CSV table of N, CA and C in Angstrom, one decimal:
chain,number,residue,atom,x,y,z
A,199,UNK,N,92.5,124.3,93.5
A,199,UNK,CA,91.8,123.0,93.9
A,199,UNK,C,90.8,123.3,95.0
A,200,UNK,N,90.1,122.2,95.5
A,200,UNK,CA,88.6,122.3,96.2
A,200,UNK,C,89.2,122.2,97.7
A,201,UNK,N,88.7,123.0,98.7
A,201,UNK,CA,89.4,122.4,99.8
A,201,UNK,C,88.4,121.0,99.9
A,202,UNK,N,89.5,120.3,100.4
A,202,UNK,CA,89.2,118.9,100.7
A,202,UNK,C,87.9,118.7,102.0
A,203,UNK,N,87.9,120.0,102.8
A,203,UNK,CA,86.8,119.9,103.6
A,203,UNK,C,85.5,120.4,103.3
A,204,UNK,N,85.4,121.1,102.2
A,204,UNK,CA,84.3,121.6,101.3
A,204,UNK,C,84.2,121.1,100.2
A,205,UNK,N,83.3,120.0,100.2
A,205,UNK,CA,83.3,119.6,98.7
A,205,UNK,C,81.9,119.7,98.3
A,206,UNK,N,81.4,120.3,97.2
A,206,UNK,CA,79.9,120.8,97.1
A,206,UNK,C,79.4,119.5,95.8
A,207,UNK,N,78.3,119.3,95.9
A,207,UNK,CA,78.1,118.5,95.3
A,207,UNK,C,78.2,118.9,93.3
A,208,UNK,N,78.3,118.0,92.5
A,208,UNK,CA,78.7,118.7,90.9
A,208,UNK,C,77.2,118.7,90.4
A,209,UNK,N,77.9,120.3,90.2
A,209,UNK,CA,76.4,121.1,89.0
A,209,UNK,C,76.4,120.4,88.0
A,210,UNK,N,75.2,120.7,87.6
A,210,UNK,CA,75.1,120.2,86.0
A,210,UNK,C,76.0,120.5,84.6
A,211,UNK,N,76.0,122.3,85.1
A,211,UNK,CA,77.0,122.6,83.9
A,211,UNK,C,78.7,122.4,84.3
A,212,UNK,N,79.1,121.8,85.6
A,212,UNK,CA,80.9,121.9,85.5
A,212,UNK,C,81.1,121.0,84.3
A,213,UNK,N,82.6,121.1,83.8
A,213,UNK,CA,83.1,120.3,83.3
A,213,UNK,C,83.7,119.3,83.6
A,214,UNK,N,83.4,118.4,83.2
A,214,UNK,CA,84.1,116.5,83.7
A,214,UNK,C,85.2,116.2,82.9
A,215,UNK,N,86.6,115.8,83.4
A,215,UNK,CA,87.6,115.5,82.0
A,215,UNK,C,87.7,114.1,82.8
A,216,UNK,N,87.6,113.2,82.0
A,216,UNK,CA,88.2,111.7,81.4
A,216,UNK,C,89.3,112.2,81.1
A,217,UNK,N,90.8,111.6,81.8
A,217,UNK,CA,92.1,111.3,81.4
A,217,UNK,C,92.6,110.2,80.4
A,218,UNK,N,92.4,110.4,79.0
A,218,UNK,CA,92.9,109.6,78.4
A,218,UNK,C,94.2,109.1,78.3
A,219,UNK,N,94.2,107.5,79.0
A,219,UNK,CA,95.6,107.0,79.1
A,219,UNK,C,95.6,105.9,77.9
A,220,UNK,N,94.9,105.7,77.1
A,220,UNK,CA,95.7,104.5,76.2
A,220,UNK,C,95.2,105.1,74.4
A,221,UNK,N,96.0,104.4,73.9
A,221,UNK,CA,95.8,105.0,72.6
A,221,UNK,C,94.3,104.8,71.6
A,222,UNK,N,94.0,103.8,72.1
A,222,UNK,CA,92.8,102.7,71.8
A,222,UNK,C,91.8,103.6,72.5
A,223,UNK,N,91.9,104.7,73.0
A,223,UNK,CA,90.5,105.4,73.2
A,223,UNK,C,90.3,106.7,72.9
A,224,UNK,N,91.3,107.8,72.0
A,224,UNK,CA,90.6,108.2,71.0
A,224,UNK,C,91.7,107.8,69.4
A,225,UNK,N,90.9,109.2,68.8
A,225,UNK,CA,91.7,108.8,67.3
A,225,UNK,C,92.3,110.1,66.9
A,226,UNK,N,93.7,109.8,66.8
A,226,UNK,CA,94.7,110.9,66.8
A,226,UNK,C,94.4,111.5,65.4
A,227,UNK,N,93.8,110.9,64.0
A,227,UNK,CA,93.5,111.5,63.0
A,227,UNK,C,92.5,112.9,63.0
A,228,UNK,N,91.9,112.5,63.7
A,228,UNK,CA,90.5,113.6,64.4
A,228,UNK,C,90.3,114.0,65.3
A,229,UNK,N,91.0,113.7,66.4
A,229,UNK,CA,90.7,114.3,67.9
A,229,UNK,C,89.6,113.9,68.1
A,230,UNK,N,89.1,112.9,68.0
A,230,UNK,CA,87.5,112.5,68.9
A,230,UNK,C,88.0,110.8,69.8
A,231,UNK,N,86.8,111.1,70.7
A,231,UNK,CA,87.0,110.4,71.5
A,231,UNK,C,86.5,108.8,71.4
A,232,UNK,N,86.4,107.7,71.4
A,232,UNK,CA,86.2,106.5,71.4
A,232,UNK,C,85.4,106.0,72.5
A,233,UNK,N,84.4,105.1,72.6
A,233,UNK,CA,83.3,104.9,73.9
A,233,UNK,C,83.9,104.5,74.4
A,234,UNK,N,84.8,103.4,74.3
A,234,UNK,CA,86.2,103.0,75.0
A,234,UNK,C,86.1,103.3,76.5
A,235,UNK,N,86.3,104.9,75.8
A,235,UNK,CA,87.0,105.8,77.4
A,235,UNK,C,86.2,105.9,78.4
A,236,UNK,N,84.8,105.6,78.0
A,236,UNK,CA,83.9,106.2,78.9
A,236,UNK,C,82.9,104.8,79.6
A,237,UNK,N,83.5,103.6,79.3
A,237,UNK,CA,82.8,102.5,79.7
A,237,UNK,C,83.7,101.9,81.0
A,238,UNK,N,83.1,101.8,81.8
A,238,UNK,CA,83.4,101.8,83.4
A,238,UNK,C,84.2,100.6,83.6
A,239,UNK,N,85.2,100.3,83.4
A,239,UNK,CA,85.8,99.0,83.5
A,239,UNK,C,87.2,99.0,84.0
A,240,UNK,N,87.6,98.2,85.2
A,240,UNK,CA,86.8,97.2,85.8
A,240,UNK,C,85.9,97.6,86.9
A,241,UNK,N,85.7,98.3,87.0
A,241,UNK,CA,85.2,98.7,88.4
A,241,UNK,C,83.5,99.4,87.6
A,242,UNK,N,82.7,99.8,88.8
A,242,UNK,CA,81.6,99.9,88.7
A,242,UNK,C,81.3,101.4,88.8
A,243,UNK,N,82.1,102.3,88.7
A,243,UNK,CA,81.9,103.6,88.4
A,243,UNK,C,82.8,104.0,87.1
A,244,UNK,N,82.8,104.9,86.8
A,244,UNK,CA,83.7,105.8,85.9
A,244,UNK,C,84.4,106.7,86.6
A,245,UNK,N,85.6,107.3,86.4
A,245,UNK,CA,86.2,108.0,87.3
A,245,UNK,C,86.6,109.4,86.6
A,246,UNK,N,86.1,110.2,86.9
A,246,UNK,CA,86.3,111.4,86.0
A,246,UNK,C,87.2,112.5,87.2
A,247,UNK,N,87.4,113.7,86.4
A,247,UNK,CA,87.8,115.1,87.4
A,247,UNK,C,87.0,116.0,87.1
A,248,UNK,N,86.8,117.0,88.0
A,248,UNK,CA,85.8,118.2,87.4
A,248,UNK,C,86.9,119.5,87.9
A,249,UNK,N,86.9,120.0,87.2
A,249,UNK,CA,88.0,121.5,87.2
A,249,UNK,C,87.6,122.7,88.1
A,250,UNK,N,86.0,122.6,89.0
A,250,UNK,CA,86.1,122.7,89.7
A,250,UNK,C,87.1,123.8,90.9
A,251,UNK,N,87.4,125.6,90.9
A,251,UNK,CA,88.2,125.8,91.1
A,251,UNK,C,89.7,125.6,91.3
A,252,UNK,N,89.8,124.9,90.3
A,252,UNK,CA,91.5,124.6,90.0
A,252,UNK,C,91.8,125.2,88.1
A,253,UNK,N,92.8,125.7,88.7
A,253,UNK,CA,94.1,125.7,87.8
A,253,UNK,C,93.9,124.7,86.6
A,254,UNK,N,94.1,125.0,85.5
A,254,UNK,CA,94.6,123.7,84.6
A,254,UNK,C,95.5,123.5,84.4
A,255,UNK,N,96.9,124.1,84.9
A,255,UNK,CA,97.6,123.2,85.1
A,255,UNK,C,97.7,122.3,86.5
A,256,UNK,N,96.8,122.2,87.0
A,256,UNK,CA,96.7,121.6,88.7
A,256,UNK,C,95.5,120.3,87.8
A,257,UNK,N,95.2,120.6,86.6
A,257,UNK,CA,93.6,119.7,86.5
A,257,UNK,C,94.9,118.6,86.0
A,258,UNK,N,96.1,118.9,84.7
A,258,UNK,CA,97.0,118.4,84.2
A,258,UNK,C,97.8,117.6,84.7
A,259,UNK,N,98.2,117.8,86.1
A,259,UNK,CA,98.9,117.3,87.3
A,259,UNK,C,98.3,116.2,87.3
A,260,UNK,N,97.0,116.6,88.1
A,260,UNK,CA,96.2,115.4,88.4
A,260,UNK,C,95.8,114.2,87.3
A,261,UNK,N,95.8,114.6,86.1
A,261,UNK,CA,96.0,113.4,85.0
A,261,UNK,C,96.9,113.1,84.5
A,262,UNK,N,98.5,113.7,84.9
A,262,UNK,CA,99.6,112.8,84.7
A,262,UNK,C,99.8,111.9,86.4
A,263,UNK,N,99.6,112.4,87.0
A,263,UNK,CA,99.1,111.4,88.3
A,263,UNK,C,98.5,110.4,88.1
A,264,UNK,N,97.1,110.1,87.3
A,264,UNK,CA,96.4,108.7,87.1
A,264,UNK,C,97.3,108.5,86.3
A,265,UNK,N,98.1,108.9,85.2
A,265,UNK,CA,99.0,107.8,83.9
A,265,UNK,C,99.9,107.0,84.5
A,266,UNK,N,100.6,108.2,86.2
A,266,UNK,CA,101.5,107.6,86.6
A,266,UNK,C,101.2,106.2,87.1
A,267,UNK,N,99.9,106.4,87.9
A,267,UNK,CA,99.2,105.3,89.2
A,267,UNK,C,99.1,104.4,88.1
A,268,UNK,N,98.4,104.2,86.9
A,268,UNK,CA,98.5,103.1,85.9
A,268,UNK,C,99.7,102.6,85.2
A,269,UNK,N,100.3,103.4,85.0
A,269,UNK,CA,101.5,103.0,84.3
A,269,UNK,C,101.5,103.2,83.1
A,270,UNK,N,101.1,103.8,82.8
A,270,UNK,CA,100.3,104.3,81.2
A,270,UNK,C,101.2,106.0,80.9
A,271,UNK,N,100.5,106.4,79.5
A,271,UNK,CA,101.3,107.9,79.2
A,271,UNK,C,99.7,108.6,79.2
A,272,UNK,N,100.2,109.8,79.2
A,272,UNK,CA,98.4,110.8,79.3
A,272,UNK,C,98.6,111.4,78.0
A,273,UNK,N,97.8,110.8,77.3
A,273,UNK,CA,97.9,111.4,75.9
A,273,UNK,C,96.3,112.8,75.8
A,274,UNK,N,95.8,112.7,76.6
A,274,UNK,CA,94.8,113.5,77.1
A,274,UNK,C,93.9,113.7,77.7
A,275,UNK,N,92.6,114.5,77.0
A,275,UNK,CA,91.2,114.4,78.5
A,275,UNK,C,90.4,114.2,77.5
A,276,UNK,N,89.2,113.9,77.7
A,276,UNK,CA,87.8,114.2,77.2
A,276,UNK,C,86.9,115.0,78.1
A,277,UNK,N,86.7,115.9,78.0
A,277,UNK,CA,85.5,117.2,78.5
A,277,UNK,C,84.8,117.2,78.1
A,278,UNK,N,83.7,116.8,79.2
A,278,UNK,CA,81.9,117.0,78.6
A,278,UNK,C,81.5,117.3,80.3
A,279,UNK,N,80.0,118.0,79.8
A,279,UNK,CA,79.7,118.7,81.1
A,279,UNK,C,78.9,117.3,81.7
A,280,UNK,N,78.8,117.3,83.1
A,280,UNK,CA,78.3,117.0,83.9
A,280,UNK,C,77.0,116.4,83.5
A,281,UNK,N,75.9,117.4,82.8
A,281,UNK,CA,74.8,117.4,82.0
A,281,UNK,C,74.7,115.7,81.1
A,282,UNK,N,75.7,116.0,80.4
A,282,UNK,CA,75.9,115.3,79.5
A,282,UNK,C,75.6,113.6,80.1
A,283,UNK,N,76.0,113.7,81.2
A,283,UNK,CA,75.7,112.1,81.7
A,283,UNK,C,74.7,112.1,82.1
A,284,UNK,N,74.2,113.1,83.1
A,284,UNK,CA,73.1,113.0,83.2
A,284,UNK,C,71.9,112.6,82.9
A,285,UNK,N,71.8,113.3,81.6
A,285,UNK,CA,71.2,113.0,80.5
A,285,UNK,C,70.7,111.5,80.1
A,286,UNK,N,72.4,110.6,80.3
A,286,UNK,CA,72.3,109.3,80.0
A,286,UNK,C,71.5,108.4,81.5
A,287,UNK,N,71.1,109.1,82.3
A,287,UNK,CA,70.4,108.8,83.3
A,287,UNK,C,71.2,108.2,84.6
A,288,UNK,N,72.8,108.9,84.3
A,288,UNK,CA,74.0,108.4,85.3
A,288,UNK,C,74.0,109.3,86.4
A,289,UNK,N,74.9,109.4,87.2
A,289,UNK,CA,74.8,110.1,88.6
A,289,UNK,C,76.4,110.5,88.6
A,290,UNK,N,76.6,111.7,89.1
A,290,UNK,CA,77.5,112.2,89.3
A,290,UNK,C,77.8,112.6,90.6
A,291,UNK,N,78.4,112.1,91.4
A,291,UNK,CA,78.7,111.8,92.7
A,291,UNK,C,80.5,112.3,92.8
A,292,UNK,N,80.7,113.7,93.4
A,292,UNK,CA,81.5,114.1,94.1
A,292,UNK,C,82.0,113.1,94.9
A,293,UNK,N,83.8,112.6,95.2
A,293,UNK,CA,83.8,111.5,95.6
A,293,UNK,C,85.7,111.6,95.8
A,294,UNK,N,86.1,112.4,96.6
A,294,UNK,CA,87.4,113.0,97.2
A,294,UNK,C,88.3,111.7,97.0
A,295,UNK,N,89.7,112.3,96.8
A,295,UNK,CA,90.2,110.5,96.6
A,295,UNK,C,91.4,111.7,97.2
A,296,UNK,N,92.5,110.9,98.3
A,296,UNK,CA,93.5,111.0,98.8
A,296,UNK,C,94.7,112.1,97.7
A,297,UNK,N,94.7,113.7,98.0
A,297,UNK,CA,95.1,114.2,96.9
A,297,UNK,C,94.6,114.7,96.1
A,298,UNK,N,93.2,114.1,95.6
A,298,UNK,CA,92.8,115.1,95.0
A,298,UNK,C,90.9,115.5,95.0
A,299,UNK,N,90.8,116.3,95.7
A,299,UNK,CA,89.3,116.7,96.1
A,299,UNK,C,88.4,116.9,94.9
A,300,UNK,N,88.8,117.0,93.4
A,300,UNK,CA,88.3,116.9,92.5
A,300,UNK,C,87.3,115.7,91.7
A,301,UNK,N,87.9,114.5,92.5
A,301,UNK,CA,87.6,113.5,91.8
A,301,UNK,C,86.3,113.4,92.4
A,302,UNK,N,85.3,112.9,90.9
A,302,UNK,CA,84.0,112.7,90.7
A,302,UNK,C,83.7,111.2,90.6
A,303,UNK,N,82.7,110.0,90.4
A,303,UNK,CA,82.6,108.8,89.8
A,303,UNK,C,81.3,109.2,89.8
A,304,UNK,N,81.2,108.8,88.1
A,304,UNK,CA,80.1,108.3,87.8
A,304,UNK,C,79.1,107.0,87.6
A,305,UNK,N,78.0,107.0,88.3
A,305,UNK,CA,77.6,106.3,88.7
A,305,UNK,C,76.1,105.8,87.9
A,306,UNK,N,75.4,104.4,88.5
A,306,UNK,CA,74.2,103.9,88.2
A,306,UNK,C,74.5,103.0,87.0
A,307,UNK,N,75.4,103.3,85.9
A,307,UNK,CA,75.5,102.1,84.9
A,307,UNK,C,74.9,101.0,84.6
A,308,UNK,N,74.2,100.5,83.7
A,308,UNK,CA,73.1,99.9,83.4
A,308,UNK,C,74.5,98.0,84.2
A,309,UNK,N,73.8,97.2,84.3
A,309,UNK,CA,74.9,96.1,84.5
A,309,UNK,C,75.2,95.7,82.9
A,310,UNK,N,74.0,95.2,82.1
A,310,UNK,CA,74.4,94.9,80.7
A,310,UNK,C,75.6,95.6,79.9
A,311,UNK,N,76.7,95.1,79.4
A,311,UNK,CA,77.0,95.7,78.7
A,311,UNK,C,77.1,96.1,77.5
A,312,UNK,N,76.5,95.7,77.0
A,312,UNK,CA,75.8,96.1,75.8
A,312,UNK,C,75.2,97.8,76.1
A,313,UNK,N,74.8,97.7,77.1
A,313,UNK,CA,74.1,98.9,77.3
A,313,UNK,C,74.7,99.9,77.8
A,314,UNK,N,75.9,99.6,78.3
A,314,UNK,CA,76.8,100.9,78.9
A,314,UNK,C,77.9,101.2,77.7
A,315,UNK,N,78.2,100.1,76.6
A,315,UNK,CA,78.6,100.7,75.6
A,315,UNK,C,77.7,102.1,74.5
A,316,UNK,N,76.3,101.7,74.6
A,316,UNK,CA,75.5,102.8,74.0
A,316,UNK,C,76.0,104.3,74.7
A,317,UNK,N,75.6,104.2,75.9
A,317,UNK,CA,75.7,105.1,76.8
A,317,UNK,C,77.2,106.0,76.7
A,318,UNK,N,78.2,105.3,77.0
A,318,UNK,CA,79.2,105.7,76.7
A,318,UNK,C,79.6,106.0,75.1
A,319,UNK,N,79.4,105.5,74.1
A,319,UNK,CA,78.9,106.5,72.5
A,319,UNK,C,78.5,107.5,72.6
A,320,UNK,N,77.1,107.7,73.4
A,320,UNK,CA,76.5,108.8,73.6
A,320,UNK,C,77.5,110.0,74.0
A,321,UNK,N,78.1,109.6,74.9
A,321,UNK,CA,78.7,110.4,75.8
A,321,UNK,C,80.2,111.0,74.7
A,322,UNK,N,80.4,109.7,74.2
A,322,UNK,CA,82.2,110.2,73.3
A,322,UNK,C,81.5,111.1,72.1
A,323,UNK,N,80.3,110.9,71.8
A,323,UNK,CA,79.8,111.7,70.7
A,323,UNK,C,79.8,113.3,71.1
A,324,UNK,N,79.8,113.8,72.3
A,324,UNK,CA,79.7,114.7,72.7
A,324,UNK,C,80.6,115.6,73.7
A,325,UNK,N,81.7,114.4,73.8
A,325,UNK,CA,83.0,114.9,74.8
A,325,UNK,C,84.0,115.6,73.9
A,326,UNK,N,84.6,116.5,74.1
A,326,UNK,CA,85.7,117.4,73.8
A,326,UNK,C,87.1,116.4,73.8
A,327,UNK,N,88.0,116.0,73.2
A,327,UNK,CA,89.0,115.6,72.8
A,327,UNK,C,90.2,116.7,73.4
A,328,UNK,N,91.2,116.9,74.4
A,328,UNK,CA,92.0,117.7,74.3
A,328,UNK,C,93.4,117.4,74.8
A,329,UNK,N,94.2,117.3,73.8
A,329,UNK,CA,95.5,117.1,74.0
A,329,UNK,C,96.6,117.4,74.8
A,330,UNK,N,97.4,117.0,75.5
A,330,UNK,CA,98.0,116.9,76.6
A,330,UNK,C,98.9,117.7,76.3
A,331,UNK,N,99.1,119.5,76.6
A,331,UNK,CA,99.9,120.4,76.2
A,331,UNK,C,101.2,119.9,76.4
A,332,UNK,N,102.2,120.5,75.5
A,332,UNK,CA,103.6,119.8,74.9
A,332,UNK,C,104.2,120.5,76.6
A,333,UNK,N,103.6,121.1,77.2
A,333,UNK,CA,104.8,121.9,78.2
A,333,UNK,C,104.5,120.8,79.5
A,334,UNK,N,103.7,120.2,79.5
A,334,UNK,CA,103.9,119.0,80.5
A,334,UNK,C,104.8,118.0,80.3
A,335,UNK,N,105.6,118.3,79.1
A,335,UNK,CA,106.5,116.9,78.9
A,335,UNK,C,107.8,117.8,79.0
A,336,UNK,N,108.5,118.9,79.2
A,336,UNK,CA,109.4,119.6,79.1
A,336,UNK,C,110.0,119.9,80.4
């Protein structure tokens, strides 16, 4: 993990994983992801992790941690680079949360929503889908 007193701002190419906590945001037939995941609600950022010098099983921790804080199960991540939002003209803002120095929010979101559901399509069209390895449940 990042020391918590050095946090460098996020490159373009890291990777961002979305913790997928509910079922309704992707599709277990195909491993893809649903906009769902990636539409900022309720709050006005999106909350992502970036891997970022850590372990994956330290990135894994950290997203059975959010399932826990929700009360939800981690059925997985969605990974897309940094870039990727960018792109959608969002901001990626390094953004330390108690525990874990990884945590990123993405930011600027159009207010319409209509329009942050595009955005977030964009974004599931091109996120990695990855399954919550069986040895975290053992």
């Amino acid at each position: 993990m990042l020391d918590p007193k050095n946090v460098p701002e996020v490159g373009r190419h890291e990777k961002l994983s979305r913790f997928i906590c509910s079922r309704s945001h992707f599709r277990p037939s195909d491993g893809t992801v649903k906009q769902n995941a990636f539409v900022p609600h309720p709050r006005e950022a999106l909350s992502v992790n970036r891997d970022l010098e850590a372990r994956e099983d330290e990135t894994w921790q950290v997203g059975l941690s959010v399932a826990k804080q929700l009360g939800k199960s981690l059925y997985g991540k969605a990974d897309a680079l940094a870039a990727t939002y960018l792109s959608q003209g969002l901001i990626a803002k390094a953004e330390p949360i108690d525990g874990n120095p990884n945590h990123v929010d993405i930011l600027s979101w159009p207010s319409d929503k209509s329009a942050q559901k595009v955005i977030a399509q964009e974004i599931a069209a091109i996120a990695k889908f990855v399954t919550t390895p069986e040895a975290m449940f053992s």
